[in-house]
Amino acid sequence: MNVKKVFLIIALLTSISALRAIEYNQNVSAIISLKTPGNYAKSYLLTLKELNANGFNYLLESDNPLPVTLFQNVENKGETKRITLYIFASEDIYFNYGELVKTGSYHEDCLFFMPGFWYHKNLRSPKEAPSFHTSDSWVVREDRLSTPLTSIFDHKKNKQYSVIRIDSFKSEALTSHKEGEVILSGKTSIGYTGFENNNGIATLSFGYPYKEAPKTYIRKLTLAPSVTAFQFLGKGESLKLVWEIRENNVANFSDCVKSVWQYSYDIYKPKPVETIYTTDKMKEVLSNFFVESFVDDELTKFYSGVELQTNDCKKRDVAEVGFVGRTLLNAFNALEYGEDRHRKNLIFNANSIFDSYMKYGFSDAGFFNEVIHYQRNFVDSVHSIRRQSEGAYAVLYYLDYEKRHGRRHLDWEKRIKNMLDMFIKIQKSNGSFPRKFKDDFTIIDDSEGSTASATLPLVMGYRYFNEKRYLEAAKQSVKYLETDIISKSDYFSSTLDANCEDKEASLYASTAAYYLALVTKGKEKMHYADLAKDAAYFALSWYYTWDVPFAKGQMLGDVGLKTRGWGNVSVENNHIDVFVFDFADVLRWLSKMYNEPRFSDFAEVINTSMRQLLPYEGHMCNMGKPGFYPEVVQHTNWDYGKNGKGYYNDVFAPGWVVASLWELLTPERAEKFLK
């Protein structure tokens, strides 16, 4: 294909006016790698030659003759530049294209942000996960990220630089290997993005198709050698790729995350997912979990919701109060639903759970026996503030519901008051709570990342018992969150199975501040609302604004899963799940408080999208029983131990999943309780 013909093709493909982009030209470098099957790829540096022609600005040239012609257009749009690359193959090629754009900042002065995967320098994460512990330069495949974007924040200049990919993202292809040079079996929409230290200068790095360096992350705490994918482009074929580069001023890292999320939302404009699953249908199907998981032959009755196999969902011996089990919250949900639908079996089973936990579910000191392994005859003697809090939270809902129906449980009230009093005893002088401890208050894990989980039952306890000391303890906990978490944009280690940056830390912090805003007035109320809003942007940054493509044969793609509205989990656990609980309510409330329609609109995206994998007869989504909603949804090249992208891990915990969905489907629950 001669250059004159290429010029004509480009003029037809685009009507974008030529604009000068000298600054861009001075700070960009590009490379194309070409691979002949059976041989190692060869890389060619490209230089940008300015052109004075309609429809494009640059010809990308190499010192060597290449079987491919590349043109690039740069359109200035205020604080952004729209980069459009055209690739024309004069022979059959297998290629990987990459571009580097230098910022005006020193690498050492910068913090880095890749939504749902990278925050600051990921130094909360262990060296076995992607972090600065391993390298100060990282590029990753776009489907790891809740938005395919990289942001670099210069905290000395208060400057932010970002690159985002613009595409319809409809294709994905399989490969035979996960590391090294790999040729794709078909077409993919997935490229790569990241940041690099370029001789001391912070640099945006992006390209197509995907690559990952210096390592690829294949499963929990397992880094593998880098990977570079090669896309086939046939003789005479062409390809268009689009990115947008943005430079703007922000006050701090928190403002960086807020700005990026708003920008990403406006770029992708995620819409609610159209499904046939009404709230009634969802609860009807999910209620089968309450039936088929119920265990009634142990001292404490419970729902078996931990360590199940996806293929059969058979009951296991583990009774867990909170975290991934959520037995008590499920019991309350089953009771409320059972009475509403006149289902006596649900009512009886739920009441038997509460009654049995009242008798046999507490340690000597009065904490929950939060994890019991019956067949192994083992009760975990280590307590966690998160499980204890989630258990107390569930019981307070139960007590309030029962009291409103004329039924008081003074024994339970005494238990919960005693537990909240012990919370105050273990609370540190800075307002935080240790993550793990024992009956004698010996600290096992002093990490303070789970503090926000305790705020919720303390606020509820204040309202239910009219005890101001619980409110004061809750305020102290949020004071800690404000000082050490929210103001530092340092959301970490809220979960019990990881030590890293995670979604749940920001989600819990936002919810904790929301609870306090609901029980306070005036300036104090607005202060807590501001904190809830600040933390909400971090929580939102974990949720997908786009739909990840899947290859044919990858089950999640074959059943039509749209990933928008699903949340990534943590740096360590690179999968999506339905953890939301109160958060949609928080977003709707914040939307009213601050006249921010993005919040309520995205709450609806979450609400609709998380209904998609409801397993029922004829639509089982690879699950063993109806209503046992999947947990570990593997949307990228990562696995939790089994199966990989497009599937679930074979072991899952539907207990918390059903509880989370149920709260999503029961709006304004906390607001009604607290008001």
XYZ file of C-alpha atoms in Angstrom:
675
model
C 0.000 0.000 0.000
C 1.623 3.305 -1.098
C 1.641 6.386 1.099
C -0.644 8.353 -1.234
C -3.316 5.660 -0.958
C -2.936 5.620 2.819
C -3.516 9.394 2.886
C -6.784 8.935 1.023
C -7.952 6.168 3.404
C -7.271 8.341 6.433
C -9.164 11.249 4.951
C -12.171 8.962 4.620
C -11.782 7.476 8.118
C -11.670 10.770 9.968
C -12.890 14.321 9.616
C -10.797 15.611 12.529
C -9.093 18.886 11.698
C -5.313 19.039 11.868
C -4.071 20.803 14.989
C -0.570 21.713 16.057
C 0.748 19.538 18.882
C 4.400 20.487 19.148
C 4.458 19.931 22.904
C 3.140 16.427 22.403
C 5.748 15.699 19.753
C 8.575 16.769 22.065
C 7.536 14.470 24.903
C 6.414 11.305 23.144
C 8.273 8.233 21.992
C 6.848 5.139 20.345
C 7.878 1.606 19.520
C 6.441 -1.216 17.468
C 7.416 -4.837 17.954
C 6.891 -7.261 15.100
C 6.891 -11.014 15.543
C 7.309 -13.744 12.984
C 5.817 -16.985 14.325
C 8.517 -19.230 15.684
C 10.941 -16.335 16.164
C 11.545 -13.748 18.841
C 10.016 -10.362 18.129
C 12.054 -7.433 16.862
C 11.396 -3.932 18.184
C 11.673 -0.722 16.183
C 11.854 2.780 17.611
C 9.527 5.234 15.910
C 9.915 8.966 15.501
C 7.072 11.373 14.855
C 7.375 13.344 11.645
C 5.029 16.325 11.483
C 2.787 16.476 8.451
C 0.740 19.293 6.987
C -2.193 17.281 5.726
C -5.862 17.236 6.555
C -6.885 14.543 9.033
C -3.583 13.687 10.712
C -0.551 15.306 12.276
C 2.222 12.743 12.274
C 3.790 9.960 10.329
C 5.573 7.493 12.652
C 8.841 6.538 10.976
C 11.542 3.973 11.649
C 15.144 3.842 10.428
C 14.271 0.422 9.014
C 11.734 -0.321 6.294
C 8.608 -1.786 7.899
C 5.646 -3.780 6.530
C 3.335 -1.345 8.274
C 2.508 2.363 8.069
C 1.454 4.356 11.133
C -0.171 7.764 11.304
C -1.275 9.693 14.340
C -3.667 12.552 14.853
C -3.618 14.768 17.955
C -6.693 16.838 18.702
C -6.418 19.472 21.418
C -9.559 19.675 23.575
C -8.842 22.084 26.414
C -7.000 20.179 29.146
C -7.094 16.951 27.104
C -5.508 15.688 23.925
C -7.321 13.033 21.874
C -4.717 10.695 20.337
C -5.864 8.693 17.312
C -3.486 6.120 15.851
C -3.987 4.501 12.437
C -2.113 1.330 11.578
C -2.014 0.022 7.973
C -0.430 -3.321 7.142
C 1.269 -3.726 3.757
C 2.030 -7.362 4.644
C 0.656 -9.843 7.160
C 2.016 -8.806 10.558
C 1.875 -9.759 14.236
C 2.471 -6.564 16.185
C 2.563 -4.886 19.577
C 2.560 -1.098 19.673
C 3.607 1.049 22.631
C 3.843 4.721 23.421
C 5.525 6.713 26.195
C 4.517 10.269 27.093
C 6.798 12.091 29.505
C 5.161 14.305 32.084
C 6.782 17.440 33.440
C 7.358 15.796 36.821
C 10.100 13.896 38.575
C 9.199 10.278 39.248
C 10.202 10.549 42.899
C 7.722 13.406 43.408
C 4.771 11.394 42.120
C 2.043 9.065 43.329
C 0.272 6.711 40.969
C -3.302 5.624 40.462
C -4.777 2.868 38.328
C -8.444 2.517 39.357
C -9.244 -0.659 41.256
C -5.641 -1.835 41.297
C -3.012 0.759 42.165
C -3.072 3.488 44.844
C -0.069 5.685 45.770
C 2.777 3.171 45.409
C 0.895 0.057 46.582
C 3.273 -0.123 49.534
C 0.502 -1.488 51.769
C 0.646 -4.575 49.588
C 3.242 -7.317 50.100
C 6.143 -7.762 47.709
C 4.399 -10.809 46.214
C 1.743 -8.500 44.710
C 2.280 -5.582 42.296
C 3.900 -2.735 44.228
C 6.936 -0.492 44.478
C 8.501 -3.270 46.573
C 9.246 -4.971 43.252
C 9.561 -2.101 40.773
C 8.838 1.604 40.356
C 7.536 1.038 36.817
C 4.471 -1.070 35.948
C 2.263 -1.663 32.932
C -0.780 -3.940 33.124
C -3.514 -5.229 30.849
C -6.499 -2.923 30.820
C -9.056 -5.433 32.085
C -7.354 -5.465 35.491
C -8.648 -1.940 35.993
C -12.102 -0.621 36.827
C -11.389 2.046 34.229
C -8.608 1.470 31.644
C -6.701 4.509 32.848
C -3.452 5.516 34.513
C -3.028 8.713 36.491
C 0.221 10.238 37.743
C -0.081 12.812 40.544
C 2.780 15.189 41.281
C 2.196 16.110 44.918
C 4.749 18.933 44.782
C 3.233 20.699 41.781
C -0.356 19.544 42.447
C -0.447 18.358 38.851
C -2.232 15.320 37.506
C -1.532 13.551 34.226
C -3.653 10.710 32.930
C -4.227 8.515 29.907
C -7.483 6.702 29.203
C -8.336 4.280 26.429
C -11.358 5.020 24.221
C -12.872 1.945 22.568
C -16.015 -0.164 22.337
C -14.165 -3.135 23.940
C -16.065 -5.935 22.242
C -13.404 -8.541 21.504
C -11.107 -10.857 23.426
C -8.936 -13.765 22.326
C -7.422 -16.799 23.987
C -3.720 -17.563 24.197
C -1.873 -20.801 24.839
C 0.539 -19.200 27.332
C 0.346 -16.542 30.038
C 3.928 -15.281 29.940
C 6.587 -14.411 27.420
C 5.689 -13.524 23.830
C 2.226 -14.828 22.947
C 0.293 -14.677 19.693
C -3.430 -14.096 20.165
C -5.821 -16.692 18.746
C -8.074 -13.929 17.429
C -8.801 -10.252 17.930
C -8.707 -8.563 21.332
C -9.848 -5.110 22.362
C -7.599 -5.150 25.412
C -4.477 -3.016 25.451
C -2.223 -1.987 28.301
C -1.603 1.047 30.467
C 0.726 2.074 33.270
C 3.616 4.269 34.311
C 7.387 4.127 33.930
C 10.418 5.856 35.405
C 12.100 7.312 32.338
C 15.510 8.526 33.522
C 13.929 10.099 36.580
C 10.893 11.515 34.751
C 7.410 10.112 35.418
C 6.053 8.758 32.160
C 2.652 7.504 30.996
C 2.971 4.192 29.188
C 0.244 2.680 27.025
C -0.261 0.569 23.948
C -1.996 -2.287 22.159
C -2.470 -5.213 22.401
C -1.798 -5.903 26.061
C 1.454 -6.520 27.814
C 2.446 -6.645 31.479
C 5.822 -5.737 32.921
C 8.016 -6.144 34.861
C 5.771 -8.960 36.109
C 2.319 -10.328 35.445
C 0.028 -11.169 38.359
C -1.470 -14.621 37.819
C -2.972 -15.537 41.222
C -3.006 -14.462 44.839
C 0.507 -13.396 45.895
C 2.048 -14.940 42.776
C 4.007 -12.769 40.364
C 5.099 -14.386 37.108
C 7.395 -13.303 34.244
C 6.193 -10.530 31.972
C 3.918 -11.118 28.993
C 3.625 -9.388 25.605
C 0.719 -10.193 23.283
C 0.848 -9.883 19.501
C -2.182 -9.079 17.378
C -2.496 -10.258 13.780
C -3.219 -7.658 11.120
C -3.599 -8.958 7.560
C -2.174 -7.449 4.414
C -4.273 -4.460 3.355
C -6.069 -4.272 6.701
C -6.116 -1.257 8.998
C -6.757 -0.543 12.655
C -7.684 2.595 14.589
C -6.772 3.088 18.275
C -7.771 6.047 20.446
C -6.473 7.372 23.762
C -7.077 10.598 25.616
C -4.328 12.321 27.602
C -5.267 14.818 30.259
C -3.343 17.315 32.366
C -5.049 19.244 35.143
C -4.512 20.745 38.579
C -5.674 18.924 41.705
C -5.205 19.746 45.376
C -4.155 16.328 46.668
C -4.347 12.598 46.001
C -7.954 12.478 47.182
C -8.841 15.181 44.691
C -6.942 13.202 42.055
C -9.145 10.140 42.649
C -12.321 12.242 42.650
C -11.328 14.016 39.440
C -10.425 10.752 37.715
C -13.671 9.045 38.701
C -15.837 11.931 37.502
C -13.836 12.135 34.274
C -14.020 8.354 33.739
C -17.742 8.322 34.424
C -18.315 11.114 31.917
C -16.188 9.355 29.289
C -17.850 5.936 29.574
C -21.328 6.999 30.687
C -22.213 3.586 32.156
C -25.908 2.810 31.886
C -28.016 0.460 34.013
C -27.960 -3.122 32.763
C -31.242 -4.314 31.324
C -32.298 -7.490 33.128
C -35.572 -9.320 33.725
C -34.761 -9.782 37.407
C -37.110 -7.714 39.544
C -36.429 -7.311 43.246
C -39.184 -9.827 44.011
C -37.667 -12.358 41.616
C -34.195 -11.839 43.059
C -35.327 -12.384 46.646
C -37.486 -15.356 45.722
C -34.552 -17.149 44.108
C -31.981 -16.074 46.710
C -34.245 -17.348 49.492
C -33.443 -20.880 48.321
C -30.045 -20.325 49.939
C -31.806 -19.956 53.292
C -33.508 -23.308 52.706
C -30.781 -25.484 51.234
C -27.830 -24.194 53.261
C -29.533 -24.480 56.662
C -27.715 -26.724 59.171
C -29.790 -27.829 62.168
C -27.805 -30.721 63.698
C -25.146 -28.717 65.572
C -25.224 -26.687 68.788
C -25.493 -23.447 66.858
C -27.823 -23.615 63.892
C -26.452 -21.771 60.886
C -26.449 -21.282 57.144
C -23.556 -23.081 55.502
C -22.100 -20.256 53.446
C -18.335 -20.786 53.648
C -15.914 -23.106 51.781
C -18.557 -24.505 49.428
C -17.828 -26.018 46.022
C -19.504 -24.235 43.128
C -20.403 -27.465 41.318
C -22.598 -28.928 44.082
C -22.970 -26.255 46.830
C -23.092 -29.003 49.463
C -23.154 -27.931 53.102
C -19.946 -27.642 55.056
C -19.255 -27.665 58.784
C -18.199 -24.006 59.146
C -20.448 -21.576 61.029
C -19.280 -17.988 60.622
C -20.963 -14.974 62.204
C -19.642 -12.230 59.916
C -17.185 -11.552 57.093
C -17.713 -14.287 54.470
C -20.299 -16.260 56.467
C -22.762 -13.594 57.678
C -25.000 -16.210 59.298
C -26.779 -13.783 61.633
C -27.522 -11.170 58.972
C -28.883 -13.896 56.710
C -31.023 -15.125 59.603
C -32.530 -11.665 60.047
C -33.149 -11.376 56.298
C -34.791 -14.794 56.242
C -37.001 -13.928 59.228
C -38.160 -10.620 57.779
C -38.786 -12.157 54.346
C -40.390 -15.283 55.791
C -42.929 -13.284 57.771
C -43.668 -11.050 54.809
C -44.249 -14.073 52.530
C -45.778 -16.353 55.178
C -43.044 -18.970 54.783
C -43.010 -20.809 58.073
C -39.838 -22.782 57.334
C -37.814 -19.593 56.892
C -39.240 -18.128 60.097
C -38.586 -21.269 62.129
C -35.025 -21.709 60.849
C -34.115 -18.063 61.392
C -35.457 -18.040 64.944
C -33.615 -21.275 65.721
C -30.358 -19.645 64.600
C -30.832 -16.674 66.913
C -31.970 -18.884 69.785
C -29.040 -21.285 69.415
C -26.481 -18.484 69.165
C -27.954 -16.958 72.299
C -27.245 -20.222 74.133
C -24.053 -21.500 72.516
C -22.638 -18.767 70.317
C -20.540 -16.769 72.773
C -17.064 -17.005 74.270
C -16.478 -16.893 78.011
C -15.916 -13.131 77.873
C -19.070 -12.546 75.852
C -17.707 -12.133 72.332
C -19.202 -14.126 69.479
C -17.669 -17.495 68.715
C -17.239 -16.061 65.290
C -15.868 -19.123 63.453
C -16.808 -22.668 64.485
C -15.576 -25.780 62.651
C -17.841 -28.527 63.915
C -16.401 -31.627 62.244
C -12.914 -30.499 63.206
C -14.116 -29.710 66.740
C -12.510 -26.283 66.597
C -13.647 -22.845 67.745
C -11.401 -19.993 66.680
C -10.224 -18.267 69.859
C -9.027 -15.203 67.955
C -11.671 -12.522 67.542
C -11.828 -9.839 64.863
C -13.414 -6.437 65.230
C -14.979 -6.887 61.812
C -16.785 -10.191 62.457
C -17.819 -9.120 65.942
C -19.165 -5.842 64.575
C -21.037 -7.488 61.737
C -22.609 -9.942 64.165
C -23.714 -7.145 66.509
C -25.013 -5.148 63.526
C -27.207 -8.080 62.469
C -28.554 -8.669 65.986
C -29.455 -4.994 66.398
C -31.540 -5.162 63.223
C -33.158 -8.314 64.597
C -33.906 -6.701 67.981
C -35.372 -3.585 66.404
C -37.550 -5.652 64.072
C -38.767 -7.863 66.893
C -39.515 -4.902 69.173
C -41.548 -3.216 66.451
C -43.583 -6.440 66.249
C -44.167 -6.538 69.978
C -41.451 -9.070 70.818
C -38.616 -8.171 73.191
C -35.479 -10.258 73.754
C -33.929 -8.947 76.954
C -31.274 -11.669 76.995
C -30.072 -10.581 73.555
C -30.192 -6.918 74.543
C -27.993 -7.656 77.529
C -25.532 -9.575 75.354
C -25.229 -6.806 72.779
C -24.854 -4.062 75.390
C -22.084 -6.079 77.011
C -20.388 -6.512 73.646
C -20.571 -2.824 72.780
C -19.174 -2.018 76.208
C -16.256 -4.349 75.451
C -15.794 -2.569 72.116
C -15.297 0.650 74.061
C -12.829 -1.108 76.338
C -10.714 -2.317 73.423
C -10.921 0.989 71.525
C -7.562 2.750 71.421
C -6.950 6.308 72.554
C -6.795 7.483 68.922
C -10.307 6.097 68.320
C -9.223 3.076 66.279
C -9.779 -0.621 66.896
C -7.246 -3.436 66.531
C -8.059 -5.889 63.780
C -7.731 -9.082 65.882
C -7.675 -9.837 69.615
C -8.489 -12.535 72.196
C -10.986 -12.950 75.000
C -8.605 -11.353 77.517
C -8.176 -8.332 75.178
C -4.674 -9.414 74.152
C -3.977 -7.821 70.758
C -3.146 -10.345 68.019
C -3.201 -7.976 65.022
C -2.807 -4.274 65.791
C -3.686 -3.130 62.261
C -6.354 -0.425 62.406
C -7.776 -0.931 58.914
C -11.016 -2.556 60.119
C -11.956 0.304 62.462
C -14.886 1.543 60.365
C -16.730 -1.760 60.750
C -17.175 -1.029 64.487
C -18.737 2.369 63.866
C -21.949 0.910 62.454
C -23.120 -1.146 65.476
C -21.990 1.611 67.852
C -24.228 4.138 66.096
C -27.053 1.596 65.969
C -26.510 0.759 69.642
C -26.716 4.438 70.506
C -30.055 4.706 68.730
C -31.493 1.426 70.034
C -30.364 1.705 73.679
C -30.240 5.522 73.825
C -26.715 5.236 75.253
C -24.639 8.304 74.415
C -21.367 6.569 75.250
C -21.845 4.435 72.148
C -22.311 7.562 70.044
C -19.179 9.082 71.541
C -17.191 5.933 70.752
C -18.531 6.010 67.195
C -17.499 9.651 66.812
C -14.026 8.832 68.105
C -13.719 6.017 65.580
C -14.626 8.344 62.719
C -12.232 10.948 64.095
C -9.526 8.318 63.647
C -10.813 7.587 60.129
C -10.721 11.281 59.302
C -7.201 11.812 60.654
C -5.434 8.628 59.595
C -7.449 7.179 56.719
C -9.558 9.710 54.828
C -7.262 12.750 55.055
C -4.298 10.582 54.028
C -6.225 8.736 51.303
C -4.875 5.558 52.844
C -7.590 2.899 52.710
C -6.143 -0.460 53.669
C -6.578 -3.897 55.241
C -10.277 -3.814 56.011
C -10.616 -7.439 54.947
C -9.375 -10.317 57.096
C -7.647 -12.301 54.354
C -5.300 -9.670 52.925
C -2.899 -6.881 53.893
C -3.162 -4.327 51.147
C -5.104 -1.486 49.597
C -8.704 -2.649 49.263
C -12.198 -1.558 48.277
C -13.898 -2.469 51.538
C -11.788 -0.055 53.597
C -13.070 2.956 51.667
C -16.588 1.558 51.404
C -16.770 0.953 55.159
C -15.275 4.399 55.905
C -17.871 6.100 53.741
C -20.690 4.080 55.310
C -19.434 4.807 58.845
C -19.473 8.562 58.220
C -22.912 8.223 56.617
C -24.276 6.541 59.750
C -23.037 9.409 61.912
C -24.469 11.957 59.504
C -27.873 10.307 59.917
C -27.882 10.836 63.706
C -26.380 14.341 63.883
C -27.484 17.808 62.823
C -26.225 21.078 61.400
C -22.519 21.610 60.843
C -21.662 18.296 62.474
C -23.957 16.453 60.078
C -22.381 18.210 57.081
C -18.910 17.399 58.359
C -19.722 13.698 58.412
C -21.416 14.009 55.033
C -18.217 15.536 53.612
C -16.186 12.641 54.989
C -18.647 10.124 53.536
C -18.352 11.832 50.153
C -14.544 11.888 50.181
C -14.342 8.183 51.021
C -17.099 7.353 48.525
C -14.932 8.440 45.590
C -12.285 5.923 46.640
C -14.891 3.195 46.976
C -16.336 4.135 43.583
C -12.885 3.935 42.010
C -12.986 0.147 42.542
C -16.245 -0.261 40.592
C -16.155 -0.885 36.838
C -17.291 1.904 34.548
C -16.900 -0.307 31.448
C -17.643 -3.791 30.184
C -14.659 -6.112 30.026
C -14.700 -8.282 26.879
C -14.521 -12.078 27.121
C -13.488 -14.629 24.518
C -15.838 -17.244 23.115
C -15.702 -20.205 25.426
C -15.167 -18.111 28.540
C -18.369 -18.803 30.448
C -18.924 -15.301 31.838
C -18.845 -13.890 28.322
C -21.014 -16.657 26.941
C -23.762 -15.881 29.492
C -23.470 -12.188 28.603
C -21.997 -10.697 31.797
C -21.579 -6.921 31.741
C -18.902 -5.899 34.242
C -20.006 -2.272 34.678
C -21.145 -1.753 38.247
C -19.157 -4.684 39.656
C -16.344 -3.919 42.088
C -12.770 -5.142 42.082
C -11.699 -6.456 45.487
C -8.142 -5.523 46.407
C -4.601 -5.400 45.118
C -4.046 -8.945 46.372
C -7.365 -10.364 45.157
C -7.781 -9.217 41.570
C -11.360 -10.345 40.876
C -14.783 -8.706 40.926
C -17.617 -9.408 43.335
C -20.946 -8.054 44.616
C -19.759 -6.465 47.860
C -21.998 -3.423 48.281
C -24.272 -3.779 51.374
C -25.253 -0.198 52.379
C -23.134 1.544 49.766
C -25.866 2.092 47.161
C -27.916 3.820 49.868
C -24.910 5.958 50.752
C -24.571 7.009 47.111
C -28.251 7.879 46.758
C -28.146 9.891 49.975
C -24.991 11.729 48.927
C -26.562 12.439 45.549
C -29.388 14.319 47.283
C -27.081 16.072 49.750
C -24.696 17.381 47.107
C -26.912 17.472 44.019
C -24.568 15.002 42.309
C -26.588 12.837 39.906
C -23.555 10.684 39.055
C -23.851 9.071 42.504
C -27.480 8.014 42.239
C -27.135 7.098 38.569
C -24.199 4.825 39.294
C -26.040 3.318 42.273
C -28.631 2.199 39.722
C -25.885 0.735 37.522
C -24.669 -1.280 40.523
C -28.200 -2.308 41.461
C -29.022 -3.645 38.003
C -25.642 -5.099 37.077
C -25.243 -7.233 40.181
C -28.450 -9.113 39.346
C -27.004 -10.708 36.222
C -25.592 -13.972 37.591
C -28.701 -15.038 39.517
C -28.675 -18.860 39.316
C -32.051 -20.486 38.721
C -33.286 -23.435 36.663
C -32.371 -22.845 33.035
C -29.947 -20.059 33.985
C -27.585 -21.690 36.465
C -24.457 -19.706 35.507
C -22.300 -22.769 36.345
C -23.596 -22.948 39.934
C -24.723 -26.151 41.655
C -27.965 -24.866 43.226
C -30.462 -22.065 42.577
C -29.943 -18.978 44.722
C -26.318 -19.744 45.575
C -24.962 -16.592 43.980
C -21.297 -16.761 42.834
C -18.553 -14.984 44.756
C -15.142 -15.036 43.062
C -15.933 -13.746 39.563
C -12.693 -13.860 37.574
C -12.820 -11.159 34.932
C -9.158 -10.816 34.014
C -6.091 -13.000 33.559
C -5.951 -14.020 37.220
C -7.334 -16.843 39.278
C -7.860 -17.587 42.929
C -6.437 -21.044 42.430
C -8.668 -22.490 39.729
C -10.149 -21.784 36.277
C -8.972 -18.261 35.364
C -10.617 -15.497 33.339
C -14.250 -16.021 32.462
C -14.992 -18.429 35.305
C -15.236 -18.655 39.094
C -12.851 -20.163 41.556
C -14.124 -23.628 42.478
C -14.437 -22.755 46.201
C -16.698 -19.899 47.230
C -18.551 -18.278 50.134
C -22.151 -17.444 49.162
C -23.024 -16.470 52.745
C -21.830 -12.885 52.482
C -22.829 -12.635 48.813
C -26.497 -13.351 49.527
C -26.410 -10.963 52.503
C -24.878 -8.167 50.399
C -27.363 -8.574 47.575
C -30.237 -8.690 50.045
C -29.223 -5.335 51.528
C -28.813 -3.891 48.046
C -32.378 -5.035 47.341
C -33.673 -3.552 50.634
C -33.063 0.194 50.246
C -32.858 2.711 53.093
C -32.644 0.036 55.775
C -30.097 1.914 57.890
C -31.850 5.252 57.428
C -35.152 3.789 58.651
C -33.447 2.196 61.661
C -31.567 5.341 62.671
C -34.388 7.807 62.072
